[in-house]
Amino acid sequence: MYTFSSKLKTFSIILMALGILGIGYGFLTAPKNIEEVETLLAKEASEHGGGHGEAAAAHHEEKAEATQHAETVEAVHHEEAKDANVEEAVSKDSVVANEEITHEVKAEEAHEAEAAVVHDVKADKHTEVSHEHDPKAHAEHVLHQLQNKPWSALYVACIFFLLLSMGVLAFYAIQQVAQAGWSPVLFRVMQGITAYLPVVSVIFFIILILCGLHFNHIFVWLGEHVTDPTHADYDEIIAGKAGYLNFPFWIARAFVFLLGWNLYRHYSRKNCLAQDEANDDLNYKKNFKLSAGFLVFFIVSESIMSWDWIMSFDPHWFSTLFGWYVFASFVVSGVTTIALVTIYLKSKGYLEYVNTSHIHDLAKFMFGFSIFWTYLWFSQFMLIWYANIPEEVTYFITRIQLYNLPFFGAVVMNFVFPLLILVNTDFKRLNWVIVMAGIVILLGHYVDFFNMIMPGTVGDRWFIGIPEIASILFFLGLFIFVVFTALTKAPLLAKRNPFIEESKHFHY
């Protein structure tokens, strides 16, 4: 039996305490009213004022030079016309040629004059728009973004750890249905990690309810007036989706999904523990059928979940690949977590039957799902970017312009780094290499979730600061506490599994 060390328990509690303090700091320092935001915007404007002043001066100087140039051209043309009247003794061909040249000069001057008028009209229109701009509306928009920031940080960390444990659960179900012979010695590790699912599901469901009760504005389509045609906030696209994107139906779907996942987790573990004391394989067969049914439910619920909880942050945009993309992200995170927890337990003298071949296979899955994630990332990005349809490509333009570092940084962390490190077979057997690669992969996929959620909630007001780091620390501490507590509740070896002997002697 595993014993939860006091040092690790203390460490997890410290992480949770720091996380709660940081999350509280994020909410306390968020602006409370529009006056605070107006002060902030005024400060930002003063800091950038010099640049704007220089640009304006340069614009006026340019306009003055253009006016002077136009006057010079007009004077030259007047002199040329005067000289042409004095010279009467010219041939007919010369007169025609001069008339053509004069006509071209006049055409060019007319074109320049027209361009100048158009430029002035555009400048006047720009001035009118600037005067018509409502500073109050802009300040209110920024207020919502800054108030969304601690909520969004909490949401990103919560859904990341929720789906990480779901990735482990899905991987466990796949092993059951595939009747894999290499993995049964790892089943109790997987079950320990999925013990986190019920706890984080409750927290996440509460956050969803608070969103529906308008404690925040992170979901635009949950706004009170966006479906009201008589209101200024009316959004025709969101109103067209109101039959699906409405709070009662949305929260009901969330309840069904979370309940279904947790019920499978409960009964599969129950059957697995009962199998240890049984004299036949009845409980194993129950788990096989239960896992097969769960995978059907999971693949449907996972797709809808990705639309409801992530893609709806950008309700004007959609992608038919999005469900698979999210799936690849949290499954590779789940497999990586299995590898890290296994290596830790092995280093403490547990899991005596786990050998380098088991670690090697986990590393292969880490590598394979990283490549799968990259394939889906590129497929989604390339097709939308190449088609260049405005309502679709704006999703990536926003992220490239405002989130350039995390957007491309996620590709490096989730593809380039695992490719270079884990492509080597020998490296897949080295624990320190897998730990290093695993930490980078987990951080990279947190950034991936950050990229999917933050642009639709805080816009250009993003920053990985205290609220974001504190949210990660809280859920990480809670994860360590719950998972390693669960590992103490049962033996770490599923001794009556039909494939356990094959798994004990597995060698690659």
Coordinates of C-alpha atoms in Angstrom, one line a residue:
M1 CA 0.0 0.0 0.0
Y2 CA 1.2 3.5 -0.8
T3 CA 1.7 6.0 2.0
F4 CA 1.2 9.7 1.4
S5 CA 4.3 11.3 2.6
S6 CA 3.9 14.2 5.0
K7 CA 6.3 16.4 3.0
L8 CA 4.3 16.0 -0.2
K9 CA 1.0 16.6 1.7
T10 CA 2.5 19.7 3.2
F11 CA 3.7 20.9 -0.2
S12 CA 0.3 20.4 -1.7
I13 CA -1.4 22.4 1.1
I14 CA 1.1 25.2 0.6
L15 CA 0.4 25.3 -3.1
M16 CA -3.3 25.5 -2.4
A17 CA -2.8 28.3 0.2
L18 CA -0.6 30.3 -2.2
G19 CA -3.2 29.8 -4.9
I20 CA -6.1 31.0 -2.9
L21 CA -4.1 34.1 -1.8
G22 CA -3.2 34.9 -5.4
I23 CA -6.7 34.3 -6.8
G24 CA -8.1 36.5 -4.0
Y25 CA -5.5 39.2 -5.0
G26 CA -6.6 39.0 -8.6
F27 CA -10.2 39.6 -7.7
L28 CA -9.4 42.4 -5.2
T29 CA -7.2 44.3 -7.6
A30 CA -9.6 44.1 -10.6
P31 CA -11.2 47.5 -11.2
K32 CA -14.5 47.9 -9.5
N33 CA -16.0 50.8 -11.4
I34 CA -15.7 52.8 -14.7
E35 CA -13.9 55.7 -13.0
E36 CA -10.9 53.4 -12.2
V37 CA -10.8 52.3 -15.8
E38 CA -10.9 55.9 -17.1
T39 CA -8.0 56.8 -14.9
L40 CA -6.1 53.8 -16.2
L41 CA -6.9 54.7 -19.8
A42 CA -5.8 58.3 -19.2
K43 CA -2.5 57.1 -17.8
E44 CA -2.0 54.8 -20.8
A45 CA -2.8 57.7 -23.2
S46 CA -0.3 60.0 -21.5
E47 CA 2.4 57.3 -21.7
H48 CA 1.8 57.0 -25.5
G49 CA 1.1 60.7 -26.0
G50 CA 4.6 61.6 -27.2
G51 CA 4.4 59.1 -30.1
H52 CA 1.0 60.3 -31.1
G53 CA 2.2 64.0 -31.0
E54 CA 5.2 63.2 -33.3
A55 CA 2.9 61.3 -35.7
A56 CA 0.5 64.3 -35.8
A57 CA 3.3 66.8 -36.4
A58 CA 4.7 64.6 -39.2
H59 CA 1.3 64.4 -40.8
H60 CA 0.8 68.2 -40.8
E61 CA 4.3 68.7 -42.2
E62 CA 3.6 66.2 -44.9
K63 CA 0.4 68.0 -45.8
A64 CA 2.1 71.4 -45.9
E65 CA 4.8 70.0 -48.3
A66 CA 2.1 68.5 -50.5
T67 CA 0.3 71.9 -50.7
Q68 CA 3.6 73.7 -51.5
H69 CA 4.4 71.2 -54.2
A70 CA 0.9 71.6 -55.8
E71 CA 1.4 75.4 -55.9
T72 CA 4.8 75.0 -57.5
V73 CA 3.4 72.8 -60.2
E74 CA 0.6 75.2 -60.9
A75 CA 3.1 78.1 -61.2
V76 CA 5.3 76.2 -63.6
H77 CA 2.2 75.2 -65.7
H78 CA 1.2 78.9 -65.9
E79 CA 4.6 80.0 -67.1
E80 CA 4.6 77.3 -69.7
A81 CA 1.2 78.3 -71.0
K82 CA 2.4 81.9 -71.2
D83 CA 5.5 81.0 -73.2
A84 CA 3.3 78.9 -75.5
N85 CA 1.2 81.9 -76.3
V86 CA 4.2 84.0 -77.2
E87 CA 5.6 81.4 -79.6
E88 CA 3.3 81.6 -82.6
A89 CA 5.6 80.5 -85.4
V90 CA 5.5 76.8 -84.8
S91 CA 4.6 73.9 -87.1
K92 CA 1.2 72.3 -86.9
D93 CA 2.8 69.0 -85.6
S94 CA 4.5 70.9 -82.8
V95 CA 1.3 72.5 -81.8
V96 CA -0.5 69.2 -81.6
A97 CA 2.4 67.7 -79.6
N98 CA 2.3 70.7 -77.2
E99 CA -1.4 70.3 -76.8
E100 CA -1.0 66.6 -76.0
I101 CA 1.7 67.3 -73.4
T102 CA -0.4 70.1 -71.9
H103 CA -3.4 67.8 -71.7
E104 CA -1.3 65.1 -69.9
V105 CA 0.0 67.7 -67.5
K106 CA -3.5 68.9 -66.7
A107 CA -4.7 65.4 -66.3
E108 CA -1.9 64.6 -63.9
E109 CA -2.7 67.8 -62.0
A110 CA -6.4 67.0 -61.9
H111 CA -5.6 63.5 -60.7
E112 CA -3.3 64.9 -57.9
A113 CA -6.0 67.5 -57.0
E114 CA -8.6 64.7 -56.8
A115 CA -6.4 62.6 -54.7
A116 CA -5.8 65.5 -52.3
V117 CA -9.6 66.1 -52.0
V118 CA -10.2 62.4 -51.3
H119 CA -7.4 62.5 -48.7
D120 CA -8.9 65.5 -47.1
V121 CA -12.4 63.9 -47.1
K122 CA -11.0 60.8 -45.5
A123 CA -9.2 62.8 -42.9
D124 CA -12.5 64.7 -42.2
K125 CA -14.4 61.5 -41.9
H126 CA -11.7 60.1 -39.6
T127 CA -12.1 63.2 -37.5
E128 CA -15.8 62.8 -37.4
V129 CA -15.6 59.2 -36.3
S130 CA -13.1 60.1 -33.6
H131 CA -15.4 62.8 -32.3
E132 CA -18.3 60.4 -32.4
H133 CA -16.4 57.7 -30.4
D134 CA -18.0 57.2 -27.0
P135 CA -15.3 57.1 -24.3
K136 CA -17.8 55.8 -21.8
A137 CA -18.6 52.8 -24.0
H138 CA -14.9 52.0 -24.5
A139 CA -14.2 52.4 -20.8
E140 CA -17.1 50.0 -20.0
H141 CA -15.7 47.5 -22.5
V142 CA -12.3 47.6 -20.9
L143 CA -13.9 47.4 -17.4
H144 CA -15.5 44.1 -18.4
Q145 CA -12.2 42.8 -19.9
L146 CA -10.3 43.6 -16.7
Q147 CA -13.0 42.2 -14.5
N148 CA -13.0 39.0 -16.6
K149 CA -9.2 38.5 -16.1
P150 CA -9.3 36.8 -12.7
W151 CA -12.4 34.8 -13.7
S152 CA -10.7 33.7 -17.0
A153 CA -7.5 32.7 -15.2
L154 CA -9.5 30.6 -12.8
Y155 CA -11.5 29.1 -15.6
V156 CA -8.5 28.2 -17.8
A157 CA -6.7 26.4 -14.9
C158 CA -9.9 24.6 -13.8
I159 CA -10.9 23.3 -17.2
F160 CA -7.3 22.3 -17.9
F161 CA -7.0 20.1 -14.8
L162 CA -10.6 18.8 -15.3
L163 CA -9.9 17.7 -18.9
L164 CA -6.4 16.4 -17.9
S165 CA -8.1 13.9 -15.5
M166 CA -10.7 13.2 -18.3
G167 CA -7.8 12.4 -20.6
V168 CA -6.6 9.8 -18.2
L169 CA -10.1 8.3 -17.8
A170 CA -10.5 8.0 -21.6
F171 CA -7.1 6.4 -21.9
Y172 CA -7.9 4.0 -19.2
A173 CA -11.2 3.1 -20.9
I174 CA -9.4 2.5 -24.2
Q175 CA -7.0 0.1 -22.5
Q176 CA -9.9 -1.8 -21.1
V177 CA -11.7 -2.1 -24.4
A178 CA -8.5 -2.9 -26.3
Q179 CA -7.7 -5.6 -23.7
A180 CA -4.1 -4.3 -23.7
G181 CA -1.6 -6.6 -22.1
W182 CA 1.1 -4.0 -21.2
S183 CA -0.9 -1.5 -19.1
P184 CA -2.7 -3.4 -16.2
V185 CA 0.2 -2.7 -13.8
L186 CA -0.6 1.0 -14.3
F187 CA -4.4 0.8 -13.8
R188 CA -4.3 1.8 -10.1
V189 CA -2.2 4.8 -11.0
M190 CA -4.8 5.8 -13.6
Q191 CA -7.6 5.3 -11.2
G192 CA -5.8 7.4 -8.6
I193 CA -5.5 10.3 -11.1
T194 CA -9.1 10.1 -12.1
A195 CA -10.1 10.4 -8.4
Y196 CA -9.5 14.1 -9.0
L197 CA -12.4 14.2 -11.5
P198 CA -15.3 14.4 -9.0
V199 CA -13.7 17.2 -7.0
V200 CA -12.8 19.4 -9.9
S201 CA -16.2 18.7 -11.6
V202 CA -18.0 20.2 -8.6
I203 CA -15.8 23.3 -8.7
F204 CA -16.2 23.7 -12.5
F205 CA -19.9 23.3 -12.4
I206 CA -20.2 26.0 -9.7
I207 CA -18.1 28.3 -12.0
L208 CA -20.5 27.6 -14.9
I209 CA -23.5 28.5 -12.7
L210 CA -21.8 31.7 -11.6
C211 CA -21.3 32.6 -15.3
G212 CA -25.0 32.0 -15.9
L213 CA -25.9 34.2 -12.9
H214 CA -23.9 37.1 -14.5
F215 CA -21.1 37.2 -11.9
N216 CA -18.8 37.8 -14.9
H217 CA -18.9 38.5 -18.6
I218 CA -16.6 35.8 -19.9
F219 CA -19.3 34.2 -22.1
V220 CA -20.6 36.9 -24.5
W221 CA -23.7 35.0 -25.5
L222 CA -24.8 34.9 -21.9
G223 CA -25.3 38.7 -22.0
E224 CA -28.8 39.8 -20.9
H225 CA -29.8 41.7 -24.1
V226 CA -27.8 40.1 -27.0
T227 CA -30.9 38.2 -28.2
D228 CA -33.3 41.2 -27.8
P229 CA -33.9 42.8 -31.2
T230 CA -35.0 46.1 -29.6
H231 CA -31.8 46.5 -27.6
A232 CA -28.6 48.2 -28.7
D233 CA -26.6 45.1 -27.6
Y234 CA -28.6 42.8 -30.0
D235 CA -26.4 40.3 -31.9
E236 CA -28.1 38.7 -34.8
I237 CA -25.6 35.7 -35.1
I238 CA -25.9 34.9 -31.4
A239 CA -29.7 35.3 -31.5
G240 CA -29.7 32.8 -34.4
K241 CA -28.0 30.3 -32.1
A242 CA -30.2 31.0 -29.1
G243 CA -32.0 27.7 -29.4
Y244 CA -28.8 25.9 -28.6
L245 CA -26.8 28.6 -26.7
N246 CA -29.1 29.4 -23.8
F247 CA -28.3 29.0 -20.2
P248 CA -30.9 26.3 -19.1
F249 CA -30.0 23.9 -22.0
W250 CA -26.3 24.7 -21.6
I251 CA -26.1 24.0 -17.9
A252 CA -28.2 20.9 -18.3
R253 CA -25.8 19.5 -20.9
A254 CA -22.9 20.2 -18.6
F255 CA -24.6 18.4 -15.7
V256 CA -25.3 15.3 -17.9
F257 CA -21.7 15.2 -19.2
L258 CA -20.1 15.6 -15.8
L259 CA -22.5 13.1 -14.2
G260 CA -21.9 10.5 -17.0
W261 CA -18.1 10.8 -16.7
N262 CA -18.1 10.5 -12.9
L263 CA -20.5 7.6 -12.9
Y264 CA -18.2 5.6 -15.3
R265 CA -15.2 6.5 -13.2
H266 CA -17.0 5.3 -10.0
Y267 CA -18.3 2.0 -11.3
S268 CA -15.2 1.1 -13.3
R269 CA -13.0 1.5 -10.2
K270 CA -15.6 -0.4 -8.1
N271 CA -15.5 -3.3 -10.6
C272 CA -11.7 -3.3 -10.7
L273 CA -11.4 -3.5 -6.9
A274 CA -14.1 -6.2 -6.7
Q275 CA -12.1 -8.2 -9.3
D276 CA -9.2 -8.4 -6.8
E277 CA -11.4 -10.5 -4.4
A278 CA -13.3 -12.5 -7.0
N279 CA -12.8 -16.1 -8.2
D280 CA -13.9 -15.5 -11.8
D281 CA -13.7 -12.8 -14.4
L282 CA -17.3 -11.5 -14.1
N283 CA -16.3 -8.0 -12.8
Y284 CA -13.6 -7.7 -15.6
K285 CA -16.3 -8.5 -18.2
K286 CA -18.6 -5.9 -16.6
N287 CA -15.8 -3.3 -16.9
F288 CA -15.2 -4.3 -20.5
K289 CA -18.9 -3.6 -21.5
L290 CA -19.1 -0.5 -19.3
S291 CA -15.9 0.9 -20.9
A292 CA -17.2 0.2 -24.5
G293 CA -20.5 2.1 -23.7
F294 CA -18.6 4.9 -22.0
L295 CA -16.4 5.5 -25.0
V296 CA -19.4 6.0 -27.2
F297 CA -20.9 8.5 -24.7
F298 CA -17.5 10.1 -24.3
I299 CA -16.8 10.8 -28.0
V300 CA -20.2 12.5 -28.4
S301 CA -20.1 14.4 -25.1
E302 CA -16.5 15.5 -25.6
S303 CA -17.2 17.1 -28.9
I304 CA -20.3 19.0 -27.6
M305 CA -18.3 19.9 -24.4
S306 CA -15.6 21.5 -26.5
W307 CA -18.2 23.6 -28.3
D308 CA -20.0 24.6 -25.1
W309 CA -17.1 25.3 -22.8
I310 CA -14.4 26.6 -25.1
M311 CA -15.5 27.4 -28.7
S312 CA -18.6 29.4 -27.5
F313 CA -16.2 32.1 -26.1
D314 CA -16.0 33.1 -29.8
P315 CA -19.7 32.6 -30.8
H316 CA -19.3 34.1 -34.3
W317 CA -16.7 31.5 -35.2
F318 CA -16.7 27.7 -35.5
S319 CA -14.5 24.9 -36.7
T320 CA -15.5 21.3 -37.5
L321 CA -12.1 20.1 -36.2
F322 CA -12.4 21.7 -32.9
G323 CA -13.6 18.7 -30.9
W324 CA -10.7 16.5 -32.1
Y325 CA -8.3 19.3 -31.5
V326 CA -9.3 19.7 -27.8
F327 CA -9.4 15.9 -27.4
A328 CA -5.8 15.6 -28.6
S329 CA -4.7 18.4 -26.3
F330 CA -6.1 16.9 -23.1
V331 CA -5.3 13.3 -23.9
V332 CA -1.6 14.0 -24.4
S333 CA -1.7 15.9 -21.1
G334 CA -3.4 12.9 -19.4
V335 CA -0.8 10.4 -20.7
T336 CA 2.0 12.7 -19.7
T337 CA 0.6 12.9 -16.2
I338 CA 0.4 9.1 -15.9
A339 CA 4.1 8.9 -16.9
L340 CA 5.1 11.6 -14.3
V341 CA 3.1 10.0 -11.4
T342 CA 4.4 6.5 -12.4
I343 CA 8.0 7.7 -12.4
Y344 CA 7.5 9.4 -9.0
L345 CA 6.0 6.3 -7.4
K346 CA 8.7 4.1 -8.9
S347 CA 11.4 6.4 -7.5
K348 CA 9.9 5.9 -4.0
G349 CA 10.1 2.1 -4.2
Y350 CA 6.5 1.4 -5.3
L351 CA 5.2 -0.3 -8.5
E352 CA 7.8 -3.1 -8.4
Y353 CA 6.5 -4.6 -11.7
V354 CA 6.8 -1.4 -13.7
N355 CA 9.9 -1.5 -15.8
T356 CA 11.6 0.6 -18.5
S357 CA 9.4 -0.9 -21.2
H358 CA 6.2 0.4 -19.5
I359 CA 7.8 3.8 -19.3
H360 CA 9.0 3.5 -22.9
D361 CA 5.4 2.8 -24.0
L362 CA 4.0 5.8 -22.1
A363 CA 6.7 8.0 -23.7
K364 CA 5.6 6.6 -27.1
F365 CA 2.1 7.7 -26.5
M366 CA 3.3 11.1 -25.4
F367 CA 5.2 11.4 -28.6
G368 CA 2.4 10.0 -30.8
F369 CA -0.4 12.3 -29.4
S370 CA 1.9 15.3 -29.6
I371 CA 2.3 14.6 -33.4
F372 CA -1.5 14.0 -33.6
W373 CA -2.1 17.4 -31.9
T374 CA 0.2 19.1 -34.3
Y375 CA -1.5 17.5 -37.3
L376 CA -4.9 18.9 -36.1
W377 CA -3.4 22.3 -35.2
F378 CA -1.9 22.7 -38.7
S379 CA -5.0 21.3 -40.5
Q380 CA -7.3 23.7 -38.7
F381 CA -5.0 26.7 -39.1
M382 CA -3.9 26.1 -42.7
L383 CA -7.4 25.5 -44.1
I384 CA -8.8 28.6 -42.5
W385 CA -5.8 30.8 -43.2
Y386 CA -5.6 29.7 -46.9
A387 CA -9.4 30.2 -47.5
N388 CA -9.1 33.7 -46.0
I389 CA -12.8 34.0 -45.3
P390 CA -13.1 37.1 -43.1
E391 CA -15.5 35.7 -40.5
E392 CA -13.3 32.6 -40.1
V393 CA -9.7 33.9 -40.4
T394 CA -10.3 36.7 -37.8
Y395 CA -10.0 34.0 -35.1
F396 CA -6.3 33.4 -36.0
I397 CA -5.6 37.1 -36.9
T398 CA -6.6 38.0 -33.4
R399 CA -4.3 35.4 -31.9
I400 CA -1.3 36.1 -34.1
Q401 CA -1.5 39.9 -33.6
L402 CA -2.4 40.0 -29.9
Y403 CA -1.1 36.6 -28.6
N404 CA 1.9 36.1 -30.9
L405 CA 4.2 34.7 -28.3
P406 CA 1.9 32.2 -26.6
F407 CA 0.3 31.3 -30.0
F408 CA 3.5 30.2 -31.6
G409 CA 5.2 29.3 -28.3
A410 CA 2.6 26.6 -27.8
V411 CA 3.6 25.0 -31.2
V412 CA 7.3 24.9 -30.0
M413 CA 6.4 23.5 -26.6
N414 CA 3.9 20.9 -27.9
F415 CA 5.5 19.9 -31.1
V416 CA 9.1 20.9 -31.7
F417 CA 10.4 20.1 -28.2
P418 CA 8.7 16.6 -27.9
L419 CA 9.8 15.8 -31.5
L420 CA 13.4 16.6 -30.8
I421 CA 13.5 14.9 -27.4
L422 CA 11.2 11.9 -27.7
V423 CA 11.9 10.8 -31.2
N424 CA 14.9 8.9 -29.9
T425 CA 14.1 5.4 -28.6
D426 CA 16.8 5.4 -26.0
F427 CA 15.6 8.7 -24.6
K428 CA 12.1 7.2 -24.0
R429 CA 13.7 5.0 -21.3
L430 CA 15.4 7.7 -19.4
N431 CA 13.3 9.0 -16.5
W432 CA 14.9 12.5 -16.3
V433 CA 14.3 13.0 -20.1
I434 CA 10.6 12.0 -19.8
V435 CA 10.2 14.3 -16.7
M436 CA 11.7 17.2 -18.5
A437 CA 9.7 16.6 -21.7
G438 CA 6.5 16.0 -19.6
I439 CA 6.8 19.3 -17.7
V440 CA 7.2 21.2 -21.0
I441 CA 4.3 19.4 -22.6
L442 CA 2.0 20.1 -19.7
L443 CA 2.9 23.8 -19.6
G444 CA 2.6 23.9 -23.4
H445 CA -1.0 22.6 -23.3
Y446 CA -1.9 24.9 -20.5
V447 CA -0.8 27.7 -22.9
D448 CA -2.9 26.1 -25.6
F449 CA -6.0 26.3 -23.5
F450 CA -5.0 29.9 -22.6
N451 CA -4.9 30.7 -26.3
M452 CA -8.3 29.1 -26.9
I453 CA -10.1 31.0 -24.1
M454 CA -8.4 34.3 -23.3
P455 CA -8.9 36.2 -26.6
G456 CA -12.6 35.8 -26.3
T457 CA -12.7 37.0 -22.7
V458 CA -10.0 39.6 -22.1
G459 CA -9.0 40.6 -25.6
D460 CA -5.7 42.5 -25.6
R461 CA -5.7 42.8 -21.8
W462 CA -4.0 39.5 -21.3
F463 CA -1.0 38.8 -19.1
I464 CA 0.3 35.7 -17.3
G465 CA 0.5 37.3 -13.9
I466 CA -0.4 36.6 -10.3
P467 CA -4.1 35.4 -11.0
E468 CA -3.0 33.0 -13.7
I469 CA 0.0 31.5 -11.8
A470 CA -2.0 31.4 -8.6
S471 CA -4.9 29.5 -10.3
I472 CA -2.4 26.9 -11.6
L473 CA -0.9 26.6 -8.1
F474 CA -4.2 26.1 -6.4
F475 CA -5.5 23.4 -8.8
L476 CA -2.0 21.7 -8.9
G477 CA -2.0 21.6 -5.1
L478 CA -5.5 20.2 -5.0
F479 CA -4.6 17.7 -7.7
I480 CA -1.6 16.4 -5.7
F481 CA -3.6 16.2 -2.5
V482 CA -6.6 14.3 -4.0
V483 CA -4.6 12.0 -6.3
F484 CA -2.0 10.8 -3.8
T485 CA -4.7 10.5 -1.1
A486 CA -6.7 8.2 -3.4
L487 CA -3.6 6.1 -4.1
T488 CA -3.5 5.2 -0.4
K489 CA -7.0 3.7 -0.5
A490 CA -6.2 0.5 -2.5
P491 CA -3.2 -1.7 -3.5
L492 CA -1.2 -0.3 -6.4
L493 CA -1.5 -3.6 -8.3
A494 CA -4.7 -5.0 -9.9
K495 CA -3.7 -8.5 -9.0
R496 CA -6.8 -10.4 -10.5
N497 CA -6.9 -8.8 -13.8
P498 CA -6.7 -11.5 -16.6
F499 CA -3.8 -9.7 -18.2
I500 CA -1.8 -8.9 -15.1
E501 CA 0.8 -11.6 -15.6
E502 CA 1.5 -10.5 -19.2
S503 CA 1.8 -6.9 -17.9
K504 CA 4.2 -7.9 -15.2
H505 CA 6.6 -9.5 -17.7
F506 CA 6.1 -7.0 -20.4
H507 CA 9.3 -6.2 -22.3
Y508 CA 9.6 -4.1 -25.5

